[in-house]
Short mmCIF file of C-alpha atoms in Angstrom, two decimals:
data_model
loop_
_atom_site.label_atom_id
_atom_site.label_comp_id
_atom_site.label_asym_id
_atom_site.label_seq_id
_atom_site.Cartn_x
_atom_site.Cartn_y
_atom_site.Cartn_z
CA UNK A 1 -49.46 126.74 130.60
CA UNK A 2 -45.94 128.16 130.77
CA UNK A 3 -43.46 126.62 133.18
CA UNK A 4 -41.41 128.99 135.30
CA UNK A 5 -37.85 127.92 136.04
CA UNK A 6 -36.46 128.32 139.53
CA UNK A 7 -33.05 129.90 140.03
CA UNK A 8 -31.53 126.51 140.87
CA UNK A 9 -33.00 124.94 137.72
CA UNK A 10 -31.64 127.82 135.63
CA UNK A 11 -28.18 127.49 137.20
CA UNK A 12 -28.21 123.73 136.62
CA UNK A 13 -29.28 124.09 132.99
CA UNK A 14 -26.66 126.80 132.37
CA UNK A 15 -23.94 124.64 133.94
CA UNK A 16 -24.89 121.68 131.74
CA UNK A 17 -24.83 123.88 128.64
CA UNK A 18 -21.38 125.29 129.42
CA UNK A 19 -20.00 121.83 130.21
CA UNK A 20 -21.41 120.45 126.94
CA UNK A 21 -19.87 123.30 124.92
CA UNK A 22 -16.50 122.71 126.60
CA UNK A 23 -16.80 118.97 125.97
CA UNK A 24 -17.41 119.55 122.25
CA UNK A 25 -14.42 121.92 122.12
CA UNK A 26 -12.18 119.35 123.85
CA UNK A 27 -13.30 116.57 121.49
CA UNK A 28 -12.50 118.75 118.46
CA UNK A 29 -9.07 119.61 119.94
CA UNK A 30 -8.38 115.93 120.54
CA UNK A 31 -9.37 115.14 116.93
CA UNK A 32 -6.82 117.71 115.74
CA UNK A 33 -4.09 116.00 117.78
CA UNK A 34 -5.25 112.60 116.54
CA UNK A 35 -4.75 113.94 113.00
CA UNK A 36 -1.26 115.21 113.86
CA UNK A 37 -0.25 111.90 115.43
CA UNK A 38 -1.68 110.04 112.40
CA UNK A 39 0.52 112.16 110.14
CA UNK A 40 3.42 111.30 112.47
CA UNK A 41 2.72 107.56 111.96
CA UNK A 42 2.56 107.95 108.18
CA UNK A 43 5.79 109.98 108.10
CA UNK A 44 7.66 107.34 110.11
CA UNK A 45 8.19 105.32 106.94
CA UNK A 46 10.29 108.10 105.39
CA UNK A 47 13.97 107.33 104.86
CA UNK A 48 15.05 110.52 106.65
CA UNK A 49 13.12 109.62 109.82
CA UNK A 50 15.37 109.62 112.94
CA UNK A 51 15.13 106.12 114.41
CA UNK A 52 17.32 106.72 117.48
CA UNK A 53 15.87 110.07 118.58
CA UNK A 54 15.32 110.33 122.36
CA UNK A 55 12.89 112.68 124.09
CA UNK A 56 14.61 115.30 126.26
CA UNK A 57 14.66 114.67 130.01
CA UNK A 58 12.83 117.96 130.62
CA UNK A 59 9.75 116.41 128.96
CA UNK A 60 9.73 113.67 131.60
CA UNK A 61 9.74 116.29 134.37
CA UNK A 62 7.10 118.38 132.61
CA UNK A 63 4.87 115.30 132.49
CA UNK A 64 5.06 114.98 136.28
CA UNK A 65 4.41 118.71 136.63
CA UNK A 66 1.26 118.69 134.49
CA UNK A 67 -0.10 115.74 136.47
CA UNK A 68 0.52 117.91 139.54
CA UNK A 69 -1.57 120.66 137.88
CA UNK A 70 -4.53 118.31 137.63
CA UNK A 71 -4.16 117.32 141.27
CA UNK A 72 -3.99 120.91 142.55
CA UNK A 73 -6.94 121.99 140.39
CA UNK A 74 -8.97 119.03 141.69
CA UNK A 75 -8.07 120.03 145.26
CA UNK A 76 -9.07 123.66 144.53
CA UNK A 77 -12.48 122.44 143.35
CA UNK A 78 -12.90 120.30 146.47
CA UNK A 79 -11.83 123.20 148.70
CA UNK A 80 -14.36 125.66 147.24
CA UNK A 81 -17.11 123.06 147.61
CA UNK A 82 -16.33 123.16 151.35
CA UNK A 83 -16.16 127.00 151.32
CA UNK A 84 -12.46 126.76 152.21
CA UNK A 85 -11.36 130.02 150.60
CA UNK A 86 -7.76 129.82 151.83
CA UNK A 87 -7.35 126.28 150.55
CA UNK A 88 -8.91 127.24 147.22
CA UNK A 89 -6.53 130.19 146.90
CA UNK A 90 -3.48 128.04 147.69
CA UNK A 91 -4.46 125.30 145.23
CA UNK A 92 -5.36 127.72 142.41
CA UNK A 93 -2.05 129.58 142.83
CA UNK A 94 -0.26 126.22 143.02
CA UNK A 95 -1.89 125.20 139.73
CA UNK A 96 -0.76 128.46 138.13
CA UNK A 97 2.83 127.99 139.38
CA UNK A 98 2.92 124.40 138.10
CA UNK A 99 1.42 125.47 134.76
CA UNK A 100 4.15 128.08 134.33
CA UNK A 101 6.78 125.51 135.35
CA UNK A 102 5.39 123.14 132.70
CA UNK A 103 5.86 125.81 130.01
CA UNK A 104 9.41 126.53 131.21
CA UNK A 105 10.27 122.82 131.13
CA UNK A 106 8.92 122.52 127.59
CA UNK A 107 11.31 125.27 126.46
CA UNK A 108 14.16 123.65 128.41
CA UNK A 109 13.32 120.45 126.50
CA UNK A 110 13.53 122.31 123.19
CA UNK A 111 16.93 123.60 124.27
CA UNK A 112 18.09 120.08 125.14
CA UNK A 113 17.06 118.87 121.68
CA UNK A 114 19.08 121.64 120.03
CA UNK A 115 22.06 120.95 122.34
CA UNK A 116 22.01 117.36 121.09
CA UNK A 117 22.44 118.62 117.53
CA UNK A 118 18.82 118.34 116.36
CA UNK A 119 17.03 121.34 114.87
CA UNK A 120 13.36 122.10 114.26
CA UNK A 121 13.67 124.24 111.14
CA UNK A 122 16.21 125.01 108.44
CA UNK A 123 18.53 122.86 106.40
CA UNK A 124 19.81 120.92 109.44
CA UNK A 125 16.32 120.00 110.69
CA UNK A 126 14.65 116.64 110.32
CA UNK A 127 11.03 115.65 109.82
CA UNK A 128 11.13 113.92 113.23
CA UNK A 129 12.09 117.01 115.21
CA UNK A 130 9.80 119.25 113.14
CA UNK A 131 6.83 117.00 113.99
CA UNK A 132 7.82 116.98 117.66
CA UNK A 133 8.06 120.76 117.62
CA UNK A 134 4.66 121.24 115.94
CA UNK A 135 2.87 118.85 118.30
CA UNK A 136 4.35 120.37 121.46
CA UNK A 137 3.88 123.99 120.33
CA UNK A 138 0.22 123.35 119.44
CA UNK A 139 -0.22 121.82 122.91
CA UNK A 140 1.48 124.88 124.44
CA UNK A 141 -0.98 127.14 122.58
CA UNK A 142 -3.87 125.25 124.14
CA UNK A 143 -2.10 125.47 127.49
CA UNK A 144 -1.85 129.25 127.05
CA UNK A 145 -5.64 129.26 126.84
CA UNK A 146 -5.70 127.25 130.05
CA UNK A 147 -3.40 129.72 131.82
CA UNK A 148 -5.55 132.67 130.69
CA UNK A 149 -8.72 130.95 131.93
CA UNK A 150 -6.95 130.10 135.20
CA UNK A 151 -5.97 133.75 135.67
CA UNK A 152 -9.63 134.73 135.15
CA UNK A 153 -10.70 132.08 137.66
CA UNK A 154 -8.15 133.35 140.22
CA UNK A 155 -9.34 136.93 139.63
CA UNK A 156 -12.99 135.88 140.11
CA UNK A 157 -12.02 133.91 143.21
CA UNK A 158 -10.40 137.00 144.75
CA UNK A 159 -13.60 138.93 143.86
CA UNK A 160 -15.42 136.22 145.90
CA UNK A 161 -17.55 135.02 142.99
CA UNK A 162 -17.17 131.36 143.99
CA UNK A 163 -18.52 129.50 147.00
CA UNK A 164 -19.96 126.08 147.78
CA UNK A 165 -23.12 126.90 145.82
CA UNK A 166 -21.39 128.61 142.87
CA UNK A 167 -18.45 126.56 141.56
CA UNK A 168 -19.11 126.54 137.80
CA UNK A 169 -16.03 128.56 136.76
CA UNK A 170 -13.69 126.39 138.80
CA UNK A 171 -15.40 123.22 137.54
CA UNK A 172 -14.99 124.27 133.90
CA UNK A 173 -11.36 125.25 134.51
CA UNK A 174 -10.67 121.91 136.17
CA UNK A 175 -12.28 120.05 133.26
CA UNK A 176 -10.04 121.87 130.78
CA UNK A 177 -6.87 121.34 132.82
CA UNK A 178 -7.64 117.63 133.22
CA UNK A 179 -8.07 117.52 129.45
CA UNK A 180 -4.70 119.27 128.93
CA UNK A 181 -3.12 116.77 131.31
CA UNK A 182 -4.67 113.82 129.46
CA UNK A 183 -3.67 115.33 126.11
CA UNK A 184 -0.02 115.77 127.15
CA UNK A 185 0.10 112.22 128.57
CA UNK A 186 -1.29 110.93 125.27
CA UNK A 187 1.30 112.92 123.29
CA UNK A 188 4.19 112.02 125.59
CA UNK A 189 3.41 108.30 125.57
CA UNK A 190 2.83 108.38 121.84
CA UNK A 191 6.16 110.12 121.21
CA UNK A 192 7.95 107.85 123.69
CA UNK A 193 6.67 104.52 122.36
CA UNK A 194 6.09 105.32 118.70
CA UNK A 195 9.58 106.33 117.57
#
């Protein structure tokens, strides 16, 4: 006898599938960064490693900003669960603004590093700054994916595709942004403490 799935069961099963796929993707991304930070640890023993290198102040501010992104995305999810469309709009747009500010601060940080006489490529570069550059640029690439998905979520929100019974897109977006936040905190603390 064949079982017939209800609409709610189908939605629940689909949501679990999407969340599992995203979870696998996030684990594989984290493994890539674990590999990069392992290479960083191994390279630290090189004689040309910069022992006194300091992270730029813009990276400290960008860390606070990306934590703010997680907070606003969480609040957007809570707002849509209450069918608060205006609150959801404000928090999604706030997340987008903070995400863009994070990217700007990363580039300001790169500029501060160069102003201090450290370069990422060329004959005047060092392995330390090249590693820092690679790790942060790879994170920015993943963040670009987050911004694109956020723009799609905002578009769908304005098309009224989300409500208290249909929150999957916002939930997946929030999961990914929380992951990006965690990933940056991991990288920042690693770079700060493991000089």
